[in-house]
């Protein structure tokens, strides 16, 4: 579904990604884990066309999208839920969802289809149905994340990229959000999930890549990486990154 081949990208002279390659298959939930500043957001922004790749190739469903404008990539069915959530704080929940559809394919979406899509978002996140007339800015952090995901779903994606959806959320909300992500995967959506919450992400994903200072240093089945010494050493002591085995004796994992 998504193929990234030897991609280099960054900001001006600052090269962040150093020949990153990865793949997400149809219906697969893949996670990229890495510490603060490893380049996770840069990777997703590059795939979405928000940041140009200096070299390498990115394709979606077999089509080269390396130099395709973001709007077209979204129309092709690949949508990013940014870390910053980018909601319209002064608009109501329902308007934010409507705009998700308008921003990308208004002309094609009949009202009835939009209403149906909104209902599907409300079924996934019942809290949003209850607060549909509230201003987005008045929502809790967890509800804002739900709305950001809901708005992305309004573009009818085949693949969704999520940038640290658990950031700043209490554990109960993280579980709710992750459970919704699992439901989306079960419905056949391909998902590329970027997380600092390593343990939770590895539990959810089928496969994983570890990004360290802009390079992939490990990859494989998530269940195996969870028990990989090198991987866990990279995250030891970081929130959510301590392997289960190591926590039994000492909470710091030492
Ligand atoms: P975080 O969890 O903090 O979001 P990350 O793994 O997503 O981390 P990136 O946000 O991709 O990391 O940042 C990677 C590197 O690129 C960092 O050194 C960061 O300072 C730098 N960087 C990010 N955004 C910009 C920008 N707009 N201009 C210049 N440098 C940037």
Coordinates of C-alpha atoms and ligand atoms in Angstrom, one line a residue:
X1 CA 0.0 0.0 0.0
X2 CA 2.7 2.5 1.1
X3 CA 6.3 2.0 0.0
X4 CA 9.1 4.2 1.1
X5 CA 12.5 3.6 -0.6
X6 CA 15.7 5.2 0.5
X7 CA 14.1 8.5 1.3
X8 CA 16.3 11.4 2.4
X9 CA 14.5 14.6 3.6
X10 CA 14.8 17.4 6.1
X11 CA 14.6 21.1 6.5
X12 CA 17.0 23.1 4.3
X13 CA 20.5 22.0 5.1
X14 CA 19.4 19.9 8.0
X15 CA 19.0 16.3 6.8
X16 CA 16.7 14.5 9.1
X17 CA 15.8 11.2 7.3
X18 CA 18.8 9.2 6.1
X19 CA 17.7 6.7 3.4
X20 CA 14.6 5.5 5.2
X21 CA 12.9 2.5 3.6
X22 CA 9.7 0.9 4.9
X23 CA 6.5 -0.7 3.7
X24 CA 2.9 -0.9 4.9
X25 CA 0.8 -3.6 3.3
X26 CA -3.0 -3.5 2.6
X27 CA -4.9 -3.9 5.9
X28 CA -1.7 -3.8 7.9
X29 CA -1.1 -1.8 11.1
X30 CA 2.6 -0.8 11.1
X31 CA 4.2 1.3 13.8
X32 CA 7.4 3.5 13.6
X33 CA 8.7 4.0 17.1
X34 CA 11.5 6.3 18.1
X35 CA 12.6 8.8 20.6
X36 CA 11.9 12.5 20.6
X37 CA 13.5 14.1 17.6
X38 CA 14.2 10.8 15.8
X39 CA 12.4 12.1 12.7
X40 CA 9.0 10.4 13.0
X41 CA 7.0 13.5 12.1
X42 CA 9.4 14.3 9.3
X43 CA 8.8 10.9 7.9
X44 CA 5.0 11.2 7.9
X45 CA 5.1 14.8 6.5
X46 CA 7.4 13.6 3.7
X47 CA 5.1 10.7 2.8
X48 CA 2.1 13.1 2.8
X49 CA 3.9 15.5 0.5
X50 CA 4.0 18.3 3.0
X51 CA 7.8 18.2 2.9
X52 CA 9.8 17.4 -0.3
X53 CA 11.9 14.3 -0.4
X54 CA 15.5 15.2 -1.4
X55 CA 15.9 11.8 -2.9
X56 CA 14.3 8.4 -2.8
X57 CA 10.9 7.2 -3.9
X58 CA 7.5 7.0 -2.2
X59 CA 4.6 5.1 -3.7
X60 CA 1.0 4.6 -2.8
X61 CA -0.9 1.6 -4.2
X62 CA 1.8 1.3 -6.8
X63 CA 1.7 4.9 -8.0
X64 CA 4.7 7.1 -7.5
X65 CA 3.7 10.0 -5.2
X66 CA 7.1 11.4 -4.4
X67 CA 6.4 14.7 -6.1
X68 CA 2.6 14.6 -6.0
X69 CA 0.9 17.6 -4.2
X70 CA -0.6 16.8 -0.8
X71 CA -4.2 17.4 -1.8
X72 CA -4.0 14.8 -4.6
X73 CA -2.4 12.3 -2.3
X74 CA -5.3 12.8 0.1
X75 CA -7.7 12.3 -2.8
X76 CA -5.9 9.1 -3.7
X77 CA -6.8 7.8 -0.2
X78 CA -3.8 8.5 2.0
X79 CA -4.4 10.9 4.9
X80 CA -2.3 12.1 7.8
X81 CA -3.6 12.9 11.3
X82 CA -1.0 15.5 12.3
X83 CA 0.6 15.6 15.8
X84 CA -0.7 19.2 16.1
X85 CA -4.3 18.0 15.3
X86 CA -4.9 21.2 13.4
X87 CA -8.6 21.6 14.4
X88 CA -10.6 24.7 13.8
X89 CA -11.0 25.6 17.5
X90 CA -13.8 28.1 17.1
X91 CA -15.9 25.9 14.9
X92 CA -18.2 23.2 16.2
X93 CA -17.3 19.5 16.2
X94 CA -19.8 18.8 13.3
X95 CA -18.3 21.7 11.2
X96 CA -14.8 20.3 11.7
X97 CA -16.0 17.0 10.3
X98 CA -17.9 18.6 7.4
X99 CA -14.7 20.5 6.5
X100 CA -12.7 17.3 6.5
X101 CA -14.9 16.2 3.6
X102 CA -15.1 19.7 2.0
X103 CA -11.4 20.2 2.1
X104 CA -10.7 17.4 -0.3
X105 CA -13.6 16.2 -2.3
X106 CA -16.5 18.5 -1.7
X107 CA -17.7 18.4 -5.3
X108 CA -18.0 14.7 -5.3
X109 CA -19.5 14.1 -1.9
X110 CA -23.3 14.4 -1.9
X111 CA -24.8 15.5 1.4
X112 CA -26.3 12.1 2.1
X113 CA -22.8 10.5 1.8
X114 CA -21.3 13.1 4.1
X115 CA -24.0 12.6 6.7
X116 CA -23.4 8.8 6.6
X117 CA -19.6 9.4 7.0
X118 CA -20.3 11.6 10.0
X119 CA -22.5 8.9 11.5
X120 CA -19.7 6.4 11.1
X121 CA -17.3 8.7 12.9
X122 CA -19.9 9.1 15.7
X123 CA -20.3 5.3 15.9
X124 CA -16.5 5.0 16.4
X125 CA -16.3 7.9 18.9
X126 CA -19.6 8.2 20.7
X127 CA -18.2 11.0 22.8
X128 CA -18.1 13.2 19.7
X129 CA -21.8 12.5 19.0
X130 CA -22.7 13.9 22.4
X131 CA -20.5 16.9 21.9
X132 CA -21.3 17.6 18.2
X133 CA -22.4 21.1 18.8
X134 CA -19.5 22.1 21.1
X135 CA -16.7 24.2 19.8
X136 CA -13.6 22.0 19.0
X137 CA -11.5 24.2 21.3
X138 CA -13.8 23.3 24.2
X139 CA -13.1 19.6 23.9
X140 CA -10.8 17.6 26.2
X141 CA -7.5 16.6 24.7
X142 CA -8.7 13.0 24.1
X143 CA -11.9 14.3 22.4
X144 CA -9.7 16.6 20.2
X145 CA -7.6 13.6 19.1
X146 CA -10.8 11.7 18.3
X147 CA -12.0 14.7 16.3
X148 CA -8.7 14.9 14.4
X149 CA -9.0 11.2 13.5
X150 CA -12.7 11.6 12.6
X151 CA -11.9 14.5 10.3
X152 CA -9.2 12.5 8.6
X153 CA -11.8 9.7 8.1
X154 CA -14.1 12.1 6.4
X155 CA -11.6 12.1 3.4
X156 CA -12.5 8.3 3.0
X157 CA -8.9 7.1 3.2
X158 CA -7.7 3.7 2.3
X159 CA -4.6 4.3 4.5
X160 CA -4.3 6.5 7.5
X161 CA -1.1 7.9 9.1
X162 CA -1.3 8.9 12.7
X163 CA 1.4 11.1 14.3
X164 CA 1.6 10.3 18.1
X165 CA -2.2 10.1 18.8
X166 CA -1.5 9.2 22.4
X167 CA 0.5 12.3 23.1
X168 CA -0.5 14.1 26.3
X169 CA -3.4 11.7 27.0
X170 CA -4.3 9.8 30.2
X171 CA -3.9 6.0 30.0
X172 CA -7.7 5.4 29.8
X173 CA -7.9 7.7 26.8
X174 CA -4.9 6.2 25.2
X175 CA -6.6 2.8 25.4
X176 CA -9.8 4.3 23.8
X177 CA -7.9 5.8 21.0
X178 CA -5.8 2.7 20.4
X179 CA -8.9 0.6 20.4
X180 CA -10.5 2.8 17.8
X181 CA -7.3 2.4 15.7
X182 CA -7.6 -1.4 16.0
X183 CA -11.2 -1.2 14.8
X184 CA -10.1 0.8 11.8
X185 CA -7.5 -1.8 11.0
X186 CA -10.1 -4.5 11.3
X187 CA -12.2 -2.7 8.8
X188 CA -9.4 -3.0 6.3
X189 CA -7.7 0.3 6.6
X190 CA -3.9 0.3 6.3
X191 CA -2.4 2.2 9.2
X192 CA 1.0 3.8 9.8
X193 CA 1.3 4.7 13.4
X194 CA 4.1 6.8 14.7
X195 CA 4.6 6.7 18.5
X196 CA 6.8 7.6 21.4
X197 CA 4.7 5.3 23.5
X198 CA 6.7 2.3 22.4
X199 CA 5.1 -0.4 24.4
X200 CA 1.5 0.5 23.6
X201 CA 2.4 0.8 19.9
X202 CA 4.2 -2.5 19.8
X203 CA 1.3 -4.2 21.4
X204 CA -1.1 -2.9 18.8
X205 CA 0.9 -3.2 15.6
X206 CA 1.7 -6.3 13.6
X207 CA 5.0 -5.0 12.4
X208 CA 7.3 -2.3 13.6
X209 CA 10.3 -0.2 12.6
X210 CA 12.6 1.6 15.0
X211 CA 13.8 5.0 13.9
X212 CA 16.9 6.4 15.5
X213 CA 18.3 9.8 14.5
X214 CA 16.7 9.5 11.1
X215 CA 17.7 5.9 10.2
X216 CA 15.8 2.7 10.6
X217 CA 17.9 0.6 13.0
X218 CA 15.6 -2.4 13.5
X219 CA 12.4 -3.8 12.1
X220 CA 10.3 -6.9 12.3
X221 CA 7.2 -8.4 13.9
X222 CA 6.1 -6.1 16.7
X223 CA 5.9 -9.0 19.2
X224 CA 9.6 -9.8 18.5
X225 CA 10.8 -6.2 18.8
X226 CA 9.1 -5.9 22.1
X227 CA 11.6 -8.5 23.4
X228 CA 14.6 -7.3 21.5
X229 CA 17.4 -6.2 23.7
X230 CA 18.9 -3.6 21.4
X231 CA 15.5 -2.0 20.8
X232 CA 14.5 -1.9 24.4
X233 CA 17.9 -0.6 25.4
X234 CA 17.2 2.4 23.1
X235 CA 14.1 3.2 25.0
X236 CA 14.9 2.0 28.5
X237 CA 13.8 4.6 31.0
X238 CA 11.5 6.4 28.6
X239 CA 7.8 6.5 29.2
X240 CA 6.1 3.4 27.9
X241 CA 9.3 2.0 26.6
X242 CA 10.2 -0.3 29.4
X243 CA 9.8 -4.0 28.5
X244 CA 7.3 -5.9 30.6
X245 CA 9.9 -8.4 31.9
X246 CA 12.2 -5.7 33.2
X247 CA 9.5 -3.9 35.1
X248 CA 8.7 -6.7 37.5
X249 CA 11.7 -6.1 39.8
X250 CA 12.5 -2.4 39.3
X251 CA 10.1 0.2 37.9
X252 CA 13.0 1.9 36.2
X253 CA 13.8 -1.3 34.4
X254 CA 17.4 -1.6 35.6
Ligands
LIG1 P1 8.8 14.4 18.2 O1 8.4 13.3 19.0 O2 9.5 15.4 19.1 O3 7.8 15.0 17.3 P2 10.0 13.3 15.9 O4 10.7 11.9 15.9 O5 8.7 13.4 15.3 O6 10.0 13.9 17.3 P3 10.8 15.3 14.1 O7 9.7 16.2 14.6 O8 10.6 14.7 12.8 O9 11.0 14.2 15.2 O10 12.1 16.1 14.1 C1 13.4 15.6 13.7 C2 14.4 16.7 13.6 O11 14.1 17.7 12.7 C3 14.6 17.4 15.0 O12 16.0 17.6 15.1 C4 13.9 18.7 14.8 O13 14.5 19.7 15.6 C5 14.0 19.0 13.4 N1 12.9 19.7 12.9 C6 11.6 19.4 13.0 N2 10.8 20.3 12.4 C7 11.6 21.2 11.9 C8 11.4 22.4 11.1 N3 10.2 22.8 10.8 N4 12.5 23.2 10.8 C9 13.7 22.8 11.1 N5 14.0 21.6 11.8 C10 13.0 20.9 12.2

